[in-house]
Amino acid sequence: MVTFSAQFLAGASRFSECPPGGMPEVAFVGRSNAGKSSMLNRLTGSKRLARVSKTPGRTRMLNFFDIEGGGRFVDLPGYGYANASKSARRLWSQAIDDYLTRRADLAAIVLVMDARHPLQPFDRQMLDWAQSTGTPMLAVLNKCDKLKQGARNLAQRRVAAQVASISNVEVLTFSARTGLGAEALARRVGEFLGRAED
């Protein structure tokens, strides 16, 4: 599988702290514990690039990672961070909103969902946002290794049917643990970063 060599650049608790732009960015967003950090680690071939925890809400800043060859990954705080204060949740929510609406370098969104519980209210809000802005989005059903193949295929069909009317959204299945779907995900992410296939 093609992996992206990446290194941590900066963390931002608010939009004004984001590093200067100038290159395409692919942002990863999803509910807490959906597996964003594990996905980033799989894509970069690293076990430690993004901090992984069983405790939801460990990603508490907008984390920027420089990709060798150009482009960035941006790990956004998970939605539904149960152990955070209301003031912290408001701050993160504002930072996410500002990033999504004001960041000129945003090339695409990877919406990470637990394949067992897809299309939660936050997921639907993100899909509506993608439709209204025309921003390319990959709706990724993560943790597919926890489903048998029949259930996995059914989940993908159901989600694909729900987003069929949104031309800029594509549905993929994925498992950070086993690597299922990693090649397809890496290929699409590379295209968003402006990289041609080898």
PDB file of C-alpha atoms in Angstrom:
ATOM      1  CA  MET A   1       0.000   0.000   0.000  1.00  0.00           C
ATOM      2  CA  VAL A   2       1.091   3.563  -0.725  1.00  0.00           C
ATOM      3  CA  THR A   3       1.700   5.457   2.515  1.00  0.00           C
ATOM      4  CA  PHE A   4       2.300   9.126   3.174  1.00  0.00           C
ATOM      5  CA  SER A   5       5.425  10.210   5.003  1.00  0.00           C
ATOM      6  CA  ALA A   6       4.226  12.809   7.480  1.00  0.00           C
ATOM      7  CA  GLN A   7       5.394  14.804  10.450  1.00  0.00           C
ATOM      8  CA  PHE A   8       3.550  16.890  13.003  1.00  0.00           C
ATOM      9  CA  LEU A   9       3.587  20.598  12.146  1.00  0.00           C
ATOM     10  CA  ALA A  10       1.389  22.423  14.659  1.00  0.00           C
ATOM     11  CA  GLY A  11      -1.668  22.295  16.844  1.00  0.00           C
ATOM     12  CA  ALA A  12      -4.262  25.053  16.957  1.00  0.00           C
ATOM     13  CA  SER A  13      -6.955  25.563  19.559  1.00  0.00           C
ATOM     14  CA  ARG A  14      -8.534  28.325  17.482  1.00  0.00           C
ATOM     15  CA  PHE A  15      -8.522  29.386  13.847  1.00  0.00           C
ATOM     16  CA  SER A  16      -6.134  32.278  14.415  1.00  0.00           C
ATOM     17  CA  GLU A  17      -3.480  29.781  15.537  1.00  0.00           C
ATOM     18  CA  CYS A  18      -3.574  27.721  12.330  1.00  0.00           C
ATOM     19  CA  PRO A  19      -0.236  27.648  10.477  1.00  0.00           C
ATOM     20  CA  PRO A  20       0.128  29.622   7.240  1.00  0.00           C
ATOM     21  CA  GLY A  21      -1.478  27.910   4.266  1.00  0.00           C
ATOM     22  CA  GLY A  22      -0.424  27.622   0.668  1.00  0.00           C
ATOM     23  CA  MET A  23      -0.856  23.900   0.067  1.00  0.00           C
ATOM     24  CA  PRO A  24      -3.863  21.528  -0.207  1.00  0.00           C
ATOM     25  CA  GLU A  25      -5.195  20.132   3.054  1.00  0.00           C
ATOM     26  CA  VAL A  26      -7.298  17.035   3.654  1.00  0.00           C
ATOM     27  CA  ALA A  27      -9.188  17.253   6.949  1.00  0.00           C
ATOM     28  CA  PHE A  28     -10.309  14.243   8.972  1.00  0.00           C
ATOM     29  CA  VAL A  29     -13.477  14.714  11.002  1.00  0.00           C
ATOM     30  CA  GLY A  30     -15.872  12.455  12.877  1.00  0.00           C
ATOM     31  CA  ARG A  31     -17.403  11.596  16.191  1.00  0.00           C
ATOM     32  CA  SER A  32     -15.114  10.903  19.115  1.00  0.00           C
ATOM     33  CA  ASN A  33     -13.753   7.357  18.995  1.00  0.00           C
ATOM     34  CA  ALA A  34     -14.673   6.869  15.327  1.00  0.00           C
ATOM     35  CA  GLY A  35     -11.030   6.076  14.643  1.00  0.00           C
ATOM     36  CA  LYS A  36      -9.620   9.199  12.992  1.00  0.00           C
ATOM     37  CA  SER A  37      -6.221   8.934  14.650  1.00  0.00           C
ATOM     38  CA  SER A  38      -5.909   5.225  13.852  1.00  0.00           C
ATOM     39  CA  MET A  39      -6.786   5.986  10.225  1.00  0.00           C
ATOM     40  CA  LEU A  40      -4.092   8.654  10.026  1.00  0.00           C
ATOM     41  CA  ASN A  41      -1.552   6.268  11.483  1.00  0.00           C
ATOM     42  CA  ARG A  42      -2.479   3.607   8.932  1.00  0.00           C
ATOM     43  CA  LEU A  43      -2.218   6.074   6.047  1.00  0.00           C
ATOM     44  CA  THR A  44       1.207   7.228   7.190  1.00  0.00           C
ATOM     45  CA  GLY A  45       2.553   3.838   8.180  1.00  0.00           C
ATOM     46  CA  SER A  46       3.160   5.117  11.691  1.00  0.00           C
ATOM     47  CA  LYS A  47       1.850   3.900  15.022  1.00  0.00           C
ATOM     48  CA  ARG A  48       2.577   7.155  16.792  1.00  0.00           C
ATOM     49  CA  LEU A  49       1.917  10.042  14.382  1.00  0.00           C
ATOM     50  CA  ALA A  50      -1.577  10.688  15.733  1.00  0.00           C
ATOM     51  CA  ARG A  51      -2.289   9.901  19.357  1.00  0.00           C
ATOM     52  CA  VAL A  52      -4.670   6.963  19.752  1.00  0.00           C
ATOM     53  CA  SER A  53      -6.709   6.413  22.885  1.00  0.00           C
ATOM     54  CA  LYS A  54      -9.647   4.335  24.015  1.00  0.00           C
ATOM     55  CA  THR A  55     -10.892   7.460  25.773  1.00  0.00           C
ATOM     56  CA  PRO A  56     -13.045   9.569  23.420  1.00  0.00           C
ATOM     57  CA  GLY A  57     -12.028  13.158  22.952  1.00  0.00           C
ATOM     58  CA  ARG A  58      -8.239  12.912  23.201  1.00  0.00           C
ATOM     59  CA  THR A  59      -7.805  15.009  20.035  1.00  0.00           C
ATOM     60  CA  ARG A  60      -8.483  18.448  21.476  1.00  0.00           C
ATOM     61  CA  MET A  61      -6.884  20.710  18.885  1.00  0.00           C
ATOM     62  CA  LEU A  62      -6.721  21.085  15.141  1.00  0.00           C
ATOM     63  CA  ASN A  63      -3.550  19.094  14.475  1.00  0.00           C
ATOM     64  CA  PHE A  64      -1.666  19.796  11.247  1.00  0.00           C
ATOM     65  CA  PHE A  65       0.703  17.269   9.662  1.00  0.00           C
ATOM     66  CA  ASP A  66       3.028  18.084   6.768  1.00  0.00           C
ATOM     67  CA  ILE A  67       3.120  15.431   4.047  1.00  0.00           C
ATOM     68  CA  GLU A  68       6.385  14.757   2.246  1.00  0.00           C
ATOM     69  CA  GLY A  69       5.977  15.837  -1.362  1.00  0.00           C
ATOM     70  CA  GLY A  70       3.405  18.495  -0.522  1.00  0.00           C
ATOM     71  CA  GLY A  71       0.065  18.817   1.200  1.00  0.00           C
ATOM     72  CA  ARG A  72      -1.186  18.386   4.731  1.00  0.00           C
ATOM     73  CA  PHE A  73      -3.453  16.231   6.827  1.00  0.00           C
ATOM     74  CA  VAL A  74      -5.536  17.996   9.466  1.00  0.00           C
ATOM     75  CA  ASP A  75      -6.919  15.977  12.383  1.00  0.00           C
ATOM     76  CA  LEU A  76      -9.949  17.820  13.770  1.00  0.00           C
ATOM     77  CA  PRO A  77     -11.274  17.305  17.327  1.00  0.00           C
ATOM     78  CA  GLY A  78     -13.894  14.590  17.566  1.00  0.00           C
ATOM     79  CA  TYR A  79     -17.498  15.551  18.068  1.00  0.00           C
ATOM     80  CA  GLY A  80     -19.123  14.340  21.281  1.00  0.00           C
ATOM     81  CA  TYR A  81     -16.116  14.626  23.589  1.00  0.00           C
ATOM     82  CA  ALA A  82     -17.858  13.481  26.749  1.00  0.00           C
ATOM     83  CA  ASN A  83     -15.169  14.318  29.289  1.00  0.00           C
ATOM     84  CA  ALA A  84     -14.577  17.903  28.215  1.00  0.00           C
ATOM     85  CA  SER A  85     -16.032  21.012  29.809  1.00  0.00           C
ATOM     86  CA  LYS A  86     -18.745  23.004  28.068  1.00  0.00           C
ATOM     87  CA  SER A  87     -16.347  25.892  27.529  1.00  0.00           C
ATOM     88  CA  ALA A  88     -13.793  23.556  25.924  1.00  0.00           C
ATOM     89  CA  ARG A  89     -16.456  22.048  23.689  1.00  0.00           C
ATOM     90  CA  ARG A  90     -17.544  25.511  22.571  1.00  0.00           C
ATOM     91  CA  LEU A  91     -13.959  26.462  21.791  1.00  0.00           C
ATOM     92  CA  TRP A  92     -13.321  23.319  19.726  1.00  0.00           C
ATOM     93  CA  SER A  93     -16.648  23.608  17.948  1.00  0.00           C
ATOM     94  CA  GLN A  94     -15.867  27.200  16.974  1.00  0.00           C
ATOM     95  CA  ALA A  95     -12.391  26.220  15.801  1.00  0.00           C
ATOM     96  CA  ILE A  96     -13.822  23.441  13.627  1.00  0.00           C
ATOM     97  CA  ASP A  97     -16.530  25.714  12.188  1.00  0.00           C
ATOM     98  CA  ASP A  98     -14.009  28.440  11.423  1.00  0.00           C
ATOM     99  CA  TYR A  99     -11.611  25.986   9.798  1.00  0.00           C
ATOM    100  CA  LEU A 100     -14.281  24.438   7.593  1.00  0.00           C
ATOM    101  CA  THR A 101     -15.760  27.751   6.479  1.00  0.00           C
ATOM    102  CA  ARG A 102     -12.672  29.950   6.264  1.00  0.00           C
ATOM    103  CA  ARG A 103      -9.671  27.781   5.385  1.00  0.00           C
ATOM    104  CA  ALA A 104      -8.915  28.467   1.722  1.00  0.00           C
ATOM    105  CA  ASP A 105      -6.561  25.476   1.467  1.00  0.00           C
ATOM    106  CA  LEU A 106      -9.184  22.878   2.408  1.00  0.00           C
ATOM    107  CA  ALA A 107      -9.218  20.443  -0.523  1.00  0.00           C
ATOM    108  CA  ALA A 108     -11.399  17.658   0.861  1.00  0.00           C
ATOM    109  CA  ILE A 109     -12.981  16.188   3.974  1.00  0.00           C
ATOM    110  CA  VAL A 110     -12.686  12.609   5.183  1.00  0.00           C
ATOM    111  CA  LEU A 111     -15.742  11.952   7.348  1.00  0.00           C
ATOM    112  CA  VAL A 112     -14.913   8.996   9.590  1.00  0.00           C
ATOM    113  CA  MET A 113     -17.860   6.951  10.858  1.00  0.00           C
ATOM    114  CA  ASP A 114     -18.057   3.765  12.902  1.00  0.00           C
ATOM    115  CA  ALA A 115     -19.472   1.242  10.411  1.00  0.00           C
ATOM    116  CA  ARG A 116     -21.664  -0.181  13.169  1.00  0.00           C
ATOM    117  CA  HIS A 117     -23.297   3.196  13.871  1.00  0.00           C
ATOM    118  CA  PRO A 118     -23.148   5.346  10.733  1.00  0.00           C
ATOM    119  CA  LEU A 119     -25.079   8.494   9.902  1.00  0.00           C
ATOM    120  CA  GLN A 120     -25.396   9.898  13.400  1.00  0.00           C
ATOM    121  CA  PRO A 121     -26.731  13.487  13.611  1.00  0.00           C
ATOM    122  CA  PHE A 122     -23.235  14.997  13.385  1.00  0.00           C
ATOM    123  CA  ASP A 123     -22.452  12.856  10.320  1.00  0.00           C
ATOM    124  CA  ARG A 124     -25.609  14.067   8.610  1.00  0.00           C
ATOM    125  CA  GLN A 125     -24.720  17.671   9.419  1.00  0.00           C
ATOM    126  CA  MET A 126     -21.343  17.195   7.774  1.00  0.00           C
ATOM    127  CA  LEU A 127     -22.922  15.619   4.714  1.00  0.00           C
ATOM    128  CA  ASP A 128     -25.344  18.543   4.449  1.00  0.00           C
ATOM    129  CA  TRP A 129     -22.408  20.916   4.749  1.00  0.00           C
ATOM    130  CA  ALA A 130     -20.504  19.113   1.991  1.00  0.00           C
ATOM    131  CA  GLN A 131     -23.549  19.271  -0.247  1.00  0.00           C
ATOM    132  CA  SER A 132     -24.097  22.991   0.368  1.00  0.00           C
ATOM    133  CA  THR A 133     -20.443  23.924  -0.201  1.00  0.00           C
ATOM    134  CA  GLY A 134     -19.542  21.416  -2.903  1.00  0.00           C
ATOM    135  CA  THR A 135     -16.470  20.348  -0.925  1.00  0.00           C
ATOM    136  CA  PRO A 136     -15.309  16.852  -1.936  1.00  0.00           C
ATOM    137  CA  MET A 137     -15.909  14.319   0.818  1.00  0.00           C
ATOM    138  CA  LEU A 138     -15.097  10.708   1.505  1.00  0.00           C
ATOM    139  CA  ALA A 139     -17.606   9.146   3.890  1.00  0.00           C
ATOM    140  CA  VAL A 140     -15.532   6.320   5.346  1.00  0.00           C
ATOM    141  CA  LEU A 141     -17.094   3.448   7.265  1.00  0.00           C
ATOM    142  CA  ASN A 142     -14.310   2.603   9.687  1.00  0.00           C
ATOM    143  CA  LYS A 143     -13.938  -0.420  11.983  1.00  0.00           C
ATOM    144  CA  CYS A 144     -15.351  -2.695   9.274  1.00  0.00           C
ATOM    145  CA  ASP A 145     -13.322  -5.555  10.700  1.00  0.00           C
ATOM    146  CA  LYS A 146     -15.892  -5.665  13.508  1.00  0.00           C
ATOM    147  CA  LEU A 147     -18.627  -6.626  11.012  1.00  0.00           C
ATOM    148  CA  LYS A 148     -19.049  -9.789   9.001  1.00  0.00           C
ATOM    149  CA  GLN A 149     -18.849  -9.314   5.260  1.00  0.00           C
ATOM    150  CA  GLY A 150     -22.614  -9.402   4.730  1.00  0.00           C
ATOM    151  CA  ALA A 151     -23.233  -6.768   7.392  1.00  0.00           C
ATOM    152  CA  ARG A 152     -20.359  -4.687   6.046  1.00  0.00           C
ATOM    153  CA  ASN A 153     -21.766  -4.744   2.528  1.00  0.00           C
ATOM    154  CA  LEU A 154     -25.221  -3.880   3.816  1.00  0.00           C
ATOM    155  CA  ALA A 155     -23.893  -0.909   5.793  1.00  0.00           C
ATOM    156  CA  GLN A 156     -22.082   0.411   2.742  1.00  0.00           C
ATOM    157  CA  ARG A 157     -25.168   0.042   0.535  1.00  0.00           C
ATOM    158  CA  ARG A 158     -27.356   1.831   3.061  1.00  0.00           C
ATOM    159  CA  VAL A 159     -25.004   4.752   3.470  1.00  0.00           C
ATOM    160  CA  ALA A 160     -24.407   4.968  -0.288  1.00  0.00           C
ATOM    161  CA  ALA A 161     -28.164   5.127  -0.834  1.00  0.00           C
ATOM    162  CA  GLN A 162     -28.455   7.933   1.723  1.00  0.00           C
ATOM    163  CA  VAL A 163     -25.819  10.056  -0.031  1.00  0.00           C
ATOM    164  CA  ALA A 164     -26.641   9.102  -3.618  1.00  0.00           C
ATOM    165  CA  SER A 165     -28.028  12.563  -4.344  1.00  0.00           C
ATOM    166  CA  ILE A 166     -24.785  14.281  -3.265  1.00  0.00           C
ATOM    167  CA  SER A 167     -22.454  14.161  -6.243  1.00  0.00           C
ATOM    168  CA  ASN A 168     -19.324  15.206  -4.338  1.00  0.00           C
ATOM    169  CA  VAL A 169     -19.537  12.455  -1.680  1.00  0.00           C
ATOM    170  CA  GLU A 170     -18.039   8.987  -2.085  1.00  0.00           C
ATOM    171  CA  VAL A 171     -18.521   6.089   0.355  1.00  0.00           C
ATOM    172  CA  LEU A 172     -15.647   3.767   1.268  1.00  0.00           C
ATOM    173  CA  THR A 173     -15.235   0.929   3.766  1.00  0.00           C
ATOM    174  CA  PHE A 174     -12.103   0.762   5.856  1.00  0.00           C
ATOM    175  CA  SER A 175     -10.399  -0.898   8.793  1.00  0.00           C
ATOM    176  CA  ALA A 176      -7.435   0.785  10.426  1.00  0.00           C
ATOM    177  CA  ARG A 177      -6.671  -2.475  12.231  1.00  0.00           C
ATOM    178  CA  THR A 178      -6.536  -4.816   9.219  1.00  0.00           C
ATOM    179  CA  GLY A 179      -5.898  -2.374   6.380  1.00  0.00           C
ATOM    180  CA  LEU A 180      -9.144  -3.245   4.599  1.00  0.00           C
ATOM    181  CA  GLY A 181      -9.848  -0.513   2.052  1.00  0.00           C
ATOM    182  CA  ALA A 182      -6.602   1.305   2.828  1.00  0.00           C
ATOM    183  CA  GLU A 183      -5.362   1.260  -0.761  1.00  0.00           C
ATOM    184  CA  ALA A 184      -8.535   2.875  -2.108  1.00  0.00           C
ATOM    185  CA  LEU A 185      -8.517   5.461   0.654  1.00  0.00           C
ATOM    186  CA  ALA A 186      -4.858   6.338   0.084  1.00  0.00           C
ATOM    187  CA  ARG A 187      -5.419   6.669  -3.648  1.00  0.00           C
ATOM    188  CA  ARG A 188      -8.322   9.094  -3.238  1.00  0.00           C
ATOM    189  CA  VAL A 189      -6.535  11.114  -0.572  1.00  0.00           C
ATOM    190  CA  GLY A 190      -3.522  11.369  -2.863  1.00  0.00           C
ATOM    191  CA  GLU A 191      -5.732  12.695  -5.629  1.00  0.00           C
ATOM    192  CA  PHE A 192      -7.118  15.348  -3.286  1.00  0.00           C
ATOM    193  CA  LEU A 193      -3.537  16.392  -2.541  1.00  0.00           C
ATOM    194  CA  GLY A 194      -2.925  16.768  -6.270  1.00  0.00           C
ATOM    195  CA  ARG A 195      -0.900  13.613  -6.771  1.00  0.00           C
ATOM    196  CA  ALA A 196      -1.235  11.559  -9.908  1.00  0.00           C
ATOM    197  CA  GLU A 197      -1.298   7.790  -9.639  1.00  0.00           C
ATOM    198  CA  ASP A 198       2.005   6.090 -10.278  1.00  0.00           C
TER     199      ASP A 198
END
